[in-house]
Coordinates of C-alpha atoms and ligand atoms in Angstrom, one line a residue:
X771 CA -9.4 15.3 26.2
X772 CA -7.9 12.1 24.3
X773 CA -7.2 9.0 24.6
X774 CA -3.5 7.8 24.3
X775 CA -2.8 4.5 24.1
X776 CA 0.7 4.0 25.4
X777 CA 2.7 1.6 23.4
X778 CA 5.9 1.7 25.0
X779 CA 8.9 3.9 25.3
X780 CA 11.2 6.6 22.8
X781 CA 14.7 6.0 22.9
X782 CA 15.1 8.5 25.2
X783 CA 12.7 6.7 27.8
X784 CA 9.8 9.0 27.2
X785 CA 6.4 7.4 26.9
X786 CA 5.6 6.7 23.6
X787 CA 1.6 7.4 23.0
X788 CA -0.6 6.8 20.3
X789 CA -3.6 9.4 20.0
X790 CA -6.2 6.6 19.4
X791 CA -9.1 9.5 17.8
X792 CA -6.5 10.5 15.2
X793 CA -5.6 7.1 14.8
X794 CA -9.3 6.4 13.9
X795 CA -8.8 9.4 11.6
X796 CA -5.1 8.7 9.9
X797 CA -4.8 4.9 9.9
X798 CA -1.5 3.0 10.8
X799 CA 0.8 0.3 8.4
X800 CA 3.1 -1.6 10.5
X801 CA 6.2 -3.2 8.9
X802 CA 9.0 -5.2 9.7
X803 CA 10.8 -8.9 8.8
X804 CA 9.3 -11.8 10.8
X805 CA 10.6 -11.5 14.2
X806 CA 10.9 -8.2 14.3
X807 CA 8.0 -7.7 16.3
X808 CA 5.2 -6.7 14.9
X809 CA 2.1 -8.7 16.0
X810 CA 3.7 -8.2 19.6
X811 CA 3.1 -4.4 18.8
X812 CA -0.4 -5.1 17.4
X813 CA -1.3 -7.0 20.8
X814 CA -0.1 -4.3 22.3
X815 CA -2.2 -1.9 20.7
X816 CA -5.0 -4.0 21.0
X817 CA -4.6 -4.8 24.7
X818 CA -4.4 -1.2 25.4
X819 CA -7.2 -0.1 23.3
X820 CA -10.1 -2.4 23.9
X821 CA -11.7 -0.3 26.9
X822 CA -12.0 2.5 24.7
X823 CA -13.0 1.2 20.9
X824 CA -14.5 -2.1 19.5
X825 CA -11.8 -4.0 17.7
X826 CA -11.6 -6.8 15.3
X827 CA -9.0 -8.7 14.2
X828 CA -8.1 -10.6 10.8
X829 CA -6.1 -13.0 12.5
X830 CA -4.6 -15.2 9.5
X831 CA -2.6 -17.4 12.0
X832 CA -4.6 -17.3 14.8
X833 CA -2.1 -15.5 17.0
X834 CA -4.5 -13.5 18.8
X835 CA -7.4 -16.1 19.8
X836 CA -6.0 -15.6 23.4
X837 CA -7.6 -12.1 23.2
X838 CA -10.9 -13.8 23.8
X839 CA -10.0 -15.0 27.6
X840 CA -8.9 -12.2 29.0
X841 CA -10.1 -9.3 27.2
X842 CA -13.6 -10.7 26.0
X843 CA -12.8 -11.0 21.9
X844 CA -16.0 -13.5 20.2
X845 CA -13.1 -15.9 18.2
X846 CA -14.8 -16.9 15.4
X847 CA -13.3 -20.0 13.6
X848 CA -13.4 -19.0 9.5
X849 CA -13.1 -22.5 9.0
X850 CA -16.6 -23.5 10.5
X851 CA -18.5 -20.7 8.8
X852 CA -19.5 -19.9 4.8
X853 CA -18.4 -16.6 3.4
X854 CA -22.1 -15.5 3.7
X855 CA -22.4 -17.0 7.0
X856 CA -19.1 -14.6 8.0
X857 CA -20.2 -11.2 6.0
X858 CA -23.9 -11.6 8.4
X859 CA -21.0 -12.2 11.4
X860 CA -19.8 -8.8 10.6
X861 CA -22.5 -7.0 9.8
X862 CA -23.6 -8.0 13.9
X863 CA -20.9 -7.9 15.4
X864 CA -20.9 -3.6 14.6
X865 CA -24.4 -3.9 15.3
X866 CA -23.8 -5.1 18.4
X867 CA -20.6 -3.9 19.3
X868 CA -18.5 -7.1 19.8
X869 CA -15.2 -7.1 19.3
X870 CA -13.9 -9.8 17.1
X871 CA -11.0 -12.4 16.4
X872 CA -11.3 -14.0 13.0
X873 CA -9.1 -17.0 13.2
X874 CA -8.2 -17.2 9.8
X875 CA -5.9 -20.4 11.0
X876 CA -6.5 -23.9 8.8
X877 CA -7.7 -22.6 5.8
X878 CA -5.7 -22.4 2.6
X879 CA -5.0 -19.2 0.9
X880 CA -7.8 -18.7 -1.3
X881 CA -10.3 -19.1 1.4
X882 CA -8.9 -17.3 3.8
X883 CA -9.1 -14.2 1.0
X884 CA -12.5 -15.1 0.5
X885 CA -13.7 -15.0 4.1
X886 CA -11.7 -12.4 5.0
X887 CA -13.4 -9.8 2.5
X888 CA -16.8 -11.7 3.5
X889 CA -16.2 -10.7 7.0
X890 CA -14.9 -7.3 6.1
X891 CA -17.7 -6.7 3.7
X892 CA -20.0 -6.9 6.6
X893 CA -18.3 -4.8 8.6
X894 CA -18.3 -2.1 5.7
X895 CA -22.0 -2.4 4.4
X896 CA -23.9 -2.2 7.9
X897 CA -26.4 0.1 7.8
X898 CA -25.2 3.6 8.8
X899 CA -26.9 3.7 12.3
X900 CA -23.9 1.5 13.3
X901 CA -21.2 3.5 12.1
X902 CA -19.4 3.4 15.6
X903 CA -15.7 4.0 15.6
X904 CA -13.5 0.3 15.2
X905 CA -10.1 -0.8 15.3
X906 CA -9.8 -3.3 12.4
X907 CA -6.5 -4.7 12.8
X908 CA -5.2 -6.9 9.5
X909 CA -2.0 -9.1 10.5
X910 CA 0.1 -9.9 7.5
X911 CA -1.7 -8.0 5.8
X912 CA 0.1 -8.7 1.8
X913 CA -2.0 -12.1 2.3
X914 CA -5.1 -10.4 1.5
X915 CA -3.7 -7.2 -0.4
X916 CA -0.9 -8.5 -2.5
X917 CA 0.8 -6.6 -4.6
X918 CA 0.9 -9.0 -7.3
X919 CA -0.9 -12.3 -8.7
X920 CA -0.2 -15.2 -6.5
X921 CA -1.7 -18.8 -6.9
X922 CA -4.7 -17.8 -6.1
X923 CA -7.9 -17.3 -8.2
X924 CA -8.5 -13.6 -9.9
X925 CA -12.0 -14.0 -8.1
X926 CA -10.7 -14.1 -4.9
X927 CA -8.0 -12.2 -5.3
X928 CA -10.4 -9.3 -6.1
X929 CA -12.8 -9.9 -3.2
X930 CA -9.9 -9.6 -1.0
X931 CA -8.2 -7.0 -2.5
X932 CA -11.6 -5.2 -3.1
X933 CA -12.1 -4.8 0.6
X934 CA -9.0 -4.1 2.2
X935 CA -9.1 -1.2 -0.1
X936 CA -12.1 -0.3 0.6
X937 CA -11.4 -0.7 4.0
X938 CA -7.8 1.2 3.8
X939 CA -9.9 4.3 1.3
X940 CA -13.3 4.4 2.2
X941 CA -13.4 2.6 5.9
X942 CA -13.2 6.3 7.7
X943 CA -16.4 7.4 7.4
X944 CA -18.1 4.5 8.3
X945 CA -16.2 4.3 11.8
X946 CA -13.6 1.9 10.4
X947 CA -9.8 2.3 11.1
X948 CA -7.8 0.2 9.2
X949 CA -4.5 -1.5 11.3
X950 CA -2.5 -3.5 9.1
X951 CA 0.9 -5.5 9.6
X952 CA 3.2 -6.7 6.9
X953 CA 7.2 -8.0 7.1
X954 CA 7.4 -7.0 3.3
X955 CA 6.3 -3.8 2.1
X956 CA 7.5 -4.7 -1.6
X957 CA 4.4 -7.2 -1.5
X958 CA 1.9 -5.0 -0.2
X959 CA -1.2 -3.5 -3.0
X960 CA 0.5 0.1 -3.0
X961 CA -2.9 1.5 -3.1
X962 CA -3.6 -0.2 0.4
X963 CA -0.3 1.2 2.0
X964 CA -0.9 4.8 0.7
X965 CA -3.8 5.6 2.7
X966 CA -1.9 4.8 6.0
X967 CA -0.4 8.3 7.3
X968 CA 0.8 6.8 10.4
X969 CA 4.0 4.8 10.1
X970 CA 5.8 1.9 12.2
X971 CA 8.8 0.5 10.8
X972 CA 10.4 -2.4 12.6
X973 CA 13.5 -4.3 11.4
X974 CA 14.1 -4.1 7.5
X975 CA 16.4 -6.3 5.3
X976 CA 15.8 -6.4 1.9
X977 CA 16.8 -2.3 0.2
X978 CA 13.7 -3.2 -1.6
X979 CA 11.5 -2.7 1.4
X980 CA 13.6 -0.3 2.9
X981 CA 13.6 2.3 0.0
X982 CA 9.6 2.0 0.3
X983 CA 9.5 2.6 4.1
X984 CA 12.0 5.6 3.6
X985 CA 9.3 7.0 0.6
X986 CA 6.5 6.4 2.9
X987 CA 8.4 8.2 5.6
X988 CA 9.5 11.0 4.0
X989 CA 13.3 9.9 5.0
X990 CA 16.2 9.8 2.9
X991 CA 17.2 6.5 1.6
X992 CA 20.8 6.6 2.9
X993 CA 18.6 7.3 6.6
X994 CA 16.7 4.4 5.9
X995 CA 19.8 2.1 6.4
X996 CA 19.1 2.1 10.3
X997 CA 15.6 -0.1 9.4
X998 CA 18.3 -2.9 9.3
X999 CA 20.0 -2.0 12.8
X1000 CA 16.7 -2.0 15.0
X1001 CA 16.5 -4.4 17.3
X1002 CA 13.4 -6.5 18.2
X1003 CA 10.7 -4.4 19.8
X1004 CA 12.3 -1.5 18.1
X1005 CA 10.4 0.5 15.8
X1006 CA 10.9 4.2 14.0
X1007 CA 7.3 5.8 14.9
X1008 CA 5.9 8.8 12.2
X1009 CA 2.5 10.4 11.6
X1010 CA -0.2 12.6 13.2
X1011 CA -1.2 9.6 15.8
X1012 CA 2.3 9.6 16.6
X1013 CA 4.8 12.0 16.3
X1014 CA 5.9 14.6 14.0
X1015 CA 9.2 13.4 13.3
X1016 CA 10.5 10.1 13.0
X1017 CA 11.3 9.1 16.4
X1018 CA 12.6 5.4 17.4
X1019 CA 10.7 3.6 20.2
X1020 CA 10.3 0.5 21.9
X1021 CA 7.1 -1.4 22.3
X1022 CA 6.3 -2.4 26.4
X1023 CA 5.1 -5.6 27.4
X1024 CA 1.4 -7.1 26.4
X1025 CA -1.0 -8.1 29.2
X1026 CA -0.6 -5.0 31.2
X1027 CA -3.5 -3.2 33.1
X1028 CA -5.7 -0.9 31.4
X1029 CA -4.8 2.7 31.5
X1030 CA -7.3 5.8 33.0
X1031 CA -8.6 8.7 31.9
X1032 CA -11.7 9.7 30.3
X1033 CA -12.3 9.3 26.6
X1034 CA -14.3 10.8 24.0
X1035 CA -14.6 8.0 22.1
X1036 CA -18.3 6.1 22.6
X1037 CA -18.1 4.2 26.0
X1038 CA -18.4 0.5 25.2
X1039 CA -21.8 -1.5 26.7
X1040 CA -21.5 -1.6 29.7
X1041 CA -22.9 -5.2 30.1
X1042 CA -22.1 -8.0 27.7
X1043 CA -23.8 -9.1 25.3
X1044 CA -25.7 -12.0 26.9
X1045 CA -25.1 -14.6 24.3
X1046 CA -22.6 -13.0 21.9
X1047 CA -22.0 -16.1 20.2
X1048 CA -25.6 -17.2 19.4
X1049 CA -26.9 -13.4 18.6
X1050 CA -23.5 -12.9 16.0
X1051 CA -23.4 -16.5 14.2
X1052 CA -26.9 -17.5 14.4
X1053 CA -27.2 -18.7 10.4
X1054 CA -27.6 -16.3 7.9
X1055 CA -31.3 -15.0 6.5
X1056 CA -32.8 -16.5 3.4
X1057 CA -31.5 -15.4 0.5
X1058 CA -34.3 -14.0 -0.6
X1059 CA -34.8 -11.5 2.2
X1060 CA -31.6 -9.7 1.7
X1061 CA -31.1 -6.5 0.0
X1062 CA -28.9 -7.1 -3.3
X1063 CA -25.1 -6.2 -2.6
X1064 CA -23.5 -3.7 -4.4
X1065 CA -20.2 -5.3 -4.9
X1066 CA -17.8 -2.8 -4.7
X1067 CA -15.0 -4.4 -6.5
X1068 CA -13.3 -1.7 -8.3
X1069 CA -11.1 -2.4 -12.0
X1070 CA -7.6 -2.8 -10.3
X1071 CA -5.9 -0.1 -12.7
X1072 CA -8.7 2.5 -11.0
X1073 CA -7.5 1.3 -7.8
X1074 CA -3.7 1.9 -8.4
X1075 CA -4.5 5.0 -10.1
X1076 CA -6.7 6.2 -7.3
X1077 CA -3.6 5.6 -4.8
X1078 CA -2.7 8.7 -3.4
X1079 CA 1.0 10.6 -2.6
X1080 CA 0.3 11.2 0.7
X1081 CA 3.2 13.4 0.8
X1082 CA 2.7 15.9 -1.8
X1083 CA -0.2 18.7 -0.7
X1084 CA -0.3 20.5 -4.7
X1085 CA -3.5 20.3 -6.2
X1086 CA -3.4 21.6 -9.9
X1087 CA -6.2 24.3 -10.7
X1088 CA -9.0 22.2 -12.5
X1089 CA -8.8 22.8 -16.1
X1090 CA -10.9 25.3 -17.7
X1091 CA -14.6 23.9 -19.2
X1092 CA -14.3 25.4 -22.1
X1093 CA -11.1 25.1 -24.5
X1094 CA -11.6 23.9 -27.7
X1095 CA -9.9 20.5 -28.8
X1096 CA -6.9 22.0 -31.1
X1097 CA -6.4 24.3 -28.0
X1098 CA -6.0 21.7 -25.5
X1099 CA -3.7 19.5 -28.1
X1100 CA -1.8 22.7 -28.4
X1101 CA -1.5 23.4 -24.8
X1102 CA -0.9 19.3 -23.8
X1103 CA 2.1 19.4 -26.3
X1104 CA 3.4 22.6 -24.4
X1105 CA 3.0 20.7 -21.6
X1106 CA 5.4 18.3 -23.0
X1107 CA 7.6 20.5 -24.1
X1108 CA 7.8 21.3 -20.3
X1109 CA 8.4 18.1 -19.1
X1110 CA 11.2 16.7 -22.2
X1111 CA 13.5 20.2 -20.8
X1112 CA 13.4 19.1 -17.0
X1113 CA 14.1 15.6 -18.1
X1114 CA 16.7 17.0 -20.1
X1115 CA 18.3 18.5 -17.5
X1116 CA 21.6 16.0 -16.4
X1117 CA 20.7 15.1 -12.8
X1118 CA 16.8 14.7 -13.6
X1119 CA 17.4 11.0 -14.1
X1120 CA 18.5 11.0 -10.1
X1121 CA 15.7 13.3 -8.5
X1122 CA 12.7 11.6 -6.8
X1123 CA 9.0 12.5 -8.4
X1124 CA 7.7 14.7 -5.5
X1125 CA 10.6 17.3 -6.4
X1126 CA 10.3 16.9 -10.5
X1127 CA 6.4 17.7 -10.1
X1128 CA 7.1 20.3 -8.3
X1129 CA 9.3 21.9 -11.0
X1130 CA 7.2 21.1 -13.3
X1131 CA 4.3 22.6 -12.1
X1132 CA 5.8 25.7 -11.4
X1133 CA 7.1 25.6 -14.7
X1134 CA 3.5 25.5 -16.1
X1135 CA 2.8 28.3 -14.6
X1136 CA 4.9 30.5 -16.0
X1137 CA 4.4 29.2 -19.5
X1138 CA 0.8 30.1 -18.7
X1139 CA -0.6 26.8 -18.5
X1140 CA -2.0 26.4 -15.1
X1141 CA -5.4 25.2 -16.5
X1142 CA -4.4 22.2 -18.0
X1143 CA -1.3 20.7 -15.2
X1144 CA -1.9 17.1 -14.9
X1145 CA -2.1 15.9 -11.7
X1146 CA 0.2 13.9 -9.8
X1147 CA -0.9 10.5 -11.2
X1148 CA -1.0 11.9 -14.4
X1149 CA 2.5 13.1 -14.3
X1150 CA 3.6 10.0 -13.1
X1151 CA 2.3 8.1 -16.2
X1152 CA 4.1 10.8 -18.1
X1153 CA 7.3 10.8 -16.4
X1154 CA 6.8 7.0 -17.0
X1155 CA 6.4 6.7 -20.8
X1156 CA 9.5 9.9 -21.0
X1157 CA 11.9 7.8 -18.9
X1158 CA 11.0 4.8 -21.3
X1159 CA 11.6 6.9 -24.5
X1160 CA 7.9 7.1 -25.3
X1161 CA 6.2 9.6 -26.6
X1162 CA 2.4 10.6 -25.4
X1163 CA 1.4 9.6 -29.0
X1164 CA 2.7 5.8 -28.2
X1165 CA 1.4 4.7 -25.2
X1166 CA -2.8 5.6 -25.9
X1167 CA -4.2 3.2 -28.4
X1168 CA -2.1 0.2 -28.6
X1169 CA -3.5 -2.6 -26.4
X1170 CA -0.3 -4.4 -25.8
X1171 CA 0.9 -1.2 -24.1
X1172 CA -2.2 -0.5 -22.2
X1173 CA -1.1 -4.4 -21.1
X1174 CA 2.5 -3.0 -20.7
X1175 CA 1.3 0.0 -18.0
X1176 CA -0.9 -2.4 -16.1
X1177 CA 1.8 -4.6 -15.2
X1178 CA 3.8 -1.8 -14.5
X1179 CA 1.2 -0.1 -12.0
X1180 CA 1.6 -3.6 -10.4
X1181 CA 5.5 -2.5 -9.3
X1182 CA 6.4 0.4 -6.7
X1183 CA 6.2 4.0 -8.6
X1184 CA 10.1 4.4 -8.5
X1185 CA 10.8 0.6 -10.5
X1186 CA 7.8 1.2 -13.1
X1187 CA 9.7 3.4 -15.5
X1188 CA 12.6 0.5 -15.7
X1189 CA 9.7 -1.8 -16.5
X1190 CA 8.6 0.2 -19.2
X1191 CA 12.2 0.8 -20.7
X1192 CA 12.9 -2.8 -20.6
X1193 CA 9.7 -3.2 -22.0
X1194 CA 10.0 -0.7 -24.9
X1195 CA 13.9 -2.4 -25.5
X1196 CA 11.7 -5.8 -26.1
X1197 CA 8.9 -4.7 -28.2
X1198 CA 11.6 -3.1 -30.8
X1199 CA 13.8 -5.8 -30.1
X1200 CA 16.5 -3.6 -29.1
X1201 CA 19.4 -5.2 -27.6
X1202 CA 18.6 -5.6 -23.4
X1203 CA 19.6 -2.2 -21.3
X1204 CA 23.0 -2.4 -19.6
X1205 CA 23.5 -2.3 -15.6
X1206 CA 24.3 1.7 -16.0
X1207 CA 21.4 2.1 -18.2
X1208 CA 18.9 0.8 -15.7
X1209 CA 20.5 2.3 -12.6
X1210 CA 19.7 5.3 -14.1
X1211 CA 16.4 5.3 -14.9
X1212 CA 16.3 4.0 -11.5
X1213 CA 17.4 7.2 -10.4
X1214 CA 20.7 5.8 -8.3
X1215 CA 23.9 5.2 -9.8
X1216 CA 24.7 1.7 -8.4
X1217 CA 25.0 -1.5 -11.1
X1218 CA 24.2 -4.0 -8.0
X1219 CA 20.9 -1.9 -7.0
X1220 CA 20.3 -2.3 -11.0
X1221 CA 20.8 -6.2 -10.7
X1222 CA 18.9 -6.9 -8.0
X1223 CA 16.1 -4.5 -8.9
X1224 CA 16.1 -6.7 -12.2
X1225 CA 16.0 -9.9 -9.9
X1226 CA 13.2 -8.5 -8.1
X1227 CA 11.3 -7.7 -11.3
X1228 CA 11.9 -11.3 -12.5
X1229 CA 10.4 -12.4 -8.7
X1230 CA 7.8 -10.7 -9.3
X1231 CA 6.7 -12.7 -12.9
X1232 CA 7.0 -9.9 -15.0
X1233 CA 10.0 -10.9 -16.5
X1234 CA 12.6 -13.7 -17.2
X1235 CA 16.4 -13.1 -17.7
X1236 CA 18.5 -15.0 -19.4
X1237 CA 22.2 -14.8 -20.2
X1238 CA 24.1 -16.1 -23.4
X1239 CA 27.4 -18.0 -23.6
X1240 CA 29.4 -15.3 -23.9
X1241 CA 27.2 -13.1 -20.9
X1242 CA 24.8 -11.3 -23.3
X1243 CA 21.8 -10.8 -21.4
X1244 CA 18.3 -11.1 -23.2
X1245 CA 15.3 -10.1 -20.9
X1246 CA 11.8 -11.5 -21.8
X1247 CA 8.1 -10.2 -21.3
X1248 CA 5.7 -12.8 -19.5
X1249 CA 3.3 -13.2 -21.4
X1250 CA 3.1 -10.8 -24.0
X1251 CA 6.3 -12.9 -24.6
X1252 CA 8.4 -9.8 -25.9
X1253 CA 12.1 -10.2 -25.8
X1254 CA 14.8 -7.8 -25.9
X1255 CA 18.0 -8.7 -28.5
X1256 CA 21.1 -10.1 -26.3
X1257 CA 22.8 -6.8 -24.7
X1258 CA 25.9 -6.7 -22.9
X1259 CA 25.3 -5.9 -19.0
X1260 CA 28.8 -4.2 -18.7
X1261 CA 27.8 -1.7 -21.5
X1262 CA 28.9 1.9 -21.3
X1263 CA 25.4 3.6 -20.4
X1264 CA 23.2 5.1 -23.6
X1265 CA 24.2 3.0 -26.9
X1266 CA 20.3 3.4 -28.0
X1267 CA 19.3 7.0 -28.7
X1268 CA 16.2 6.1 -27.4
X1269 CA 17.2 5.7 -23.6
X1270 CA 18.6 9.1 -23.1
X1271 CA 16.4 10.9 -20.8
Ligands
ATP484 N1 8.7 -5.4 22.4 C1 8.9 -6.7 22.8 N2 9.1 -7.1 24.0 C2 9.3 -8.4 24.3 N3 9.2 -9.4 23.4 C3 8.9 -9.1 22.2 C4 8.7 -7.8 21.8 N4 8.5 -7.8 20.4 C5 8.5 -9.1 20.1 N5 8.8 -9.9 21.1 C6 8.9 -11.3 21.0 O1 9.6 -11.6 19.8 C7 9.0 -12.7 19.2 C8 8.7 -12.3 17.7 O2 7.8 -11.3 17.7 P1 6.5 -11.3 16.8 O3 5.8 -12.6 16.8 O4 5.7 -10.1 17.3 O5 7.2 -11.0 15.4 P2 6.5 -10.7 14.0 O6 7.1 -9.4 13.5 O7 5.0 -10.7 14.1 O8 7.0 -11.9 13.1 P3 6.2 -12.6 11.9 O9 6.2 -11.7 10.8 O10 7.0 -13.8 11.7 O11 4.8 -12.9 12.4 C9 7.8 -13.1 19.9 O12 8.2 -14.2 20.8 C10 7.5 -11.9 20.8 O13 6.9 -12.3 22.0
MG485 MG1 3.5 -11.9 13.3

């Protein structure tokens, strides 16, 4: 028996359900530009769900405070509490089995990173007897996962980012299933959307976004182009909670009447907790009383390396223990030898990573060289530093570089190897790629998805672009403060060796 939380109708006028225990399994990432409808969908969701599963809500706007009337939600006011105060709030609110609004509302964007991971950290770090299954819903959710440095502090920045990940990675065993909501994809830590397997795509502008959402659902990019015809309440629906195949629904009214049937999942208590409020906020214990906290605030680069391709299943034999060092050199340069003839091959430049592994671990094989098959994010790096005329012998070593792939990882897989041409182009001081150049390292062969990919690079803060009096275009590193020689835009593709793929 399970408990489907109906969330409105398919296209077709079928009732569109959402398997709430393989939700709690499989996690959900909502997206779609403001207006398109998302928090209407998360209240839905929410309404829906709370007989069956304690919920909490990040609630940066404080959009969902009405939950408290009608449905019971404590609202707790972030503003009126101290991040220790908030992380002892969630820690008793699982331990009780309240479910939560954190009104986020007021509080400037720092803070409301802060208190959001304080709040989240005590939700995560309760003592395993309280591992009950939770709906932890994060609205606008690039505010405290972004995918690049704002305004605000590193510190904070970390805290936040720190838990949402672990929340998104590590939340599943401890009961927690992670809900979050964002109108630009683009903006979202990659490592946060990865772990989602259950999609909802709502109304999509920017090709940017939509090129992500058609990765993350497995769709063609052309096919993506209807993200921008759904309507308001519209949303394409894909993953194990919800369907196998894309399908297009509509999300029902809020406020309806709870549904029957009989779940699995824990009953809630029966009666309320008599004084919620006191028993959750009462102030925090001594200091000294508490149990030190592990801060589990992983290096950022560990994070976005730890991201997983949730689409690709093959798993590389693990490599031998013992193969002496020249052997291994000799085998990793075999390796590369594999990888420089399927880059060599004309359309490579235009095929998407999932397929090129795939070639290239079959190729492996039949050299013999199962053993020692980097894995996907090692490929990745690899493909990276080929597509940016590097050689493995470049990129370990030299600081600058390590400097250059962090900043890169910061960027969605398929715009990182562009970085790192440009890049390469303004360490040597080579004159700046052309339009043609970059479209196809980009893997697509149009000069105005080159352009704006450039633009969004430059909105991003990794780079500035500048053009000459005569159209020239020079692109510079931040920072490092790198700059490519003035290049011509309109240039016939491949004037530097070194960019041929
Ligand atoms: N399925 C729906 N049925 C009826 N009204 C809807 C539906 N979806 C959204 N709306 C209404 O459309 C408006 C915008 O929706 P909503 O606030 O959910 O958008 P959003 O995607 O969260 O936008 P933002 O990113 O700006 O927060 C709201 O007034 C909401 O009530
Ligand atoms: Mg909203």
């Amino acid at each position: 028996m399970t408990v489907a939380i109906e969330m409105g109708h398919t296209t077709a006028g079928a009732p569109a359900n959402l398997d709430l225990e393989e939700l709690l399994a499989t996690r959900l990432l909502v997206q779609g530009n403001s207006g398109s409808g998302k928090s209407h969908l998360l209240r839905r969701l929410l309404e829906q769900s709370a007989p069956w599963v304690q919920q909490t809500i990040i609630d940066p706007e404080g959009d969902f405070v009405s939950l408290g009337d009608r449905y019971g939600h404590l609202v707790i006011d972030a503003e009126q509490h101290t991040e220790r105060g908030l992380q002892a709030a969630g820690e008793r609110a699982r331990i009780h089995r309240v479910s939560t609004v954190l009104n986020l509302e007021g509080l400037d964007a720092e803070n409301q990173m802060r208190r959001a991971a304080a709040f989240l950290g005590g939700l995560f770090e309760v003592a395993r007897d309280h591992w009950y299954p939770m709906l932890v819903v994060v609205d606008e959710a690039q505010l405290f996962a972004p995918a690049v440095a704002g305004e605000v502090s590193d510190e904070a920045r970390k805290l936040s980012l720190g838990a949402m990940t672990n929340l998104m990675c590590r939340g599943r065993k401890r009961g927690l299933a992670g809900i979050i909501a964002t109108q630009r994809l683009a903006k979202l830590a990659k490592n946060v959307a990865a772990e989602a397997s259950n999609f909802l795509m709502g109304r999509t502008f920017l090709d940017i976004d939509m090129a992500r959402a058609a990765d993350l659902l497995g769709m063609e990019r052309r096919q993506a182009e209807a993200f921008r015809d759904l309507e308001r309440g519209q949303f394409m629906a894909l993953g194990p909670a919800l369907s196998r195949r894309p399908l297009g629904l509509r999300i029902g009214p809020t406020d309806t009447s709870p549904r029957n049937g009989t779940p699995r999942l824990m009953a809630m208590p029966e009666a309320a907790l008599e004084d919620a409020r006191a028993i959750i906020l009462a102030a925090p214990p001594p200091e000294a009383v508490r149990a030190p906290r592990r801060t589990a605030s992983p290096d950022l680069l560990d994070q976005l390396m730890a991201a997983k391709s949730a689409a690709l299943e093959i798993r590389p034999e693990p490599v031998e223990p013992q193969i002496s060092a020249e052997d291994l050199a000799e085998r990793r340069e075999r390796v590369d030898r594999v990888l420089r003839a399927i880059l060599a091959q004309p359309d490579a430049g235009f095929r998407v990573i999932g397929v090129l592994y795939q070639e290239f671990v079959v190729r492996c094989r039949i050299e013999g060289l199962a053993s020692v098959v980097p894995d996907l994010p090692e490929f990745r790096r690899m493909l990276t530093r080929a597509r940016a005329g590097l050689g493995s012998d470049m990129a370990a070593g030299d600081d600058a570089w390590q400097d250059v792939s962090v900043r890169a990882s910061l960027l969605p897989d398929d715009m990182q190897g562009v970085f790192m041409m440009i890049a390469r182009a303004a360490k040597e001081g080579w004159p700046c790629p052309s339009d043609a150049a970059i479209a196809r390292a980009y893997g697509s062969h149009s000069l105005r998805r080159a352009r704006r990919l450039l633009t969004y690079i430059e909105e991003q803060g990794l780079i500035v672009c500048q053009l000459d009096g005569v159209g020239r275009r020079t692109v510079t590193l931040v920072e490092l403060a790198w700059a490519t020689a003035p290049g011509d835009p309109n240039a016939e593709e491949v004037e530097q060796g070194s960019l041929a793929l």
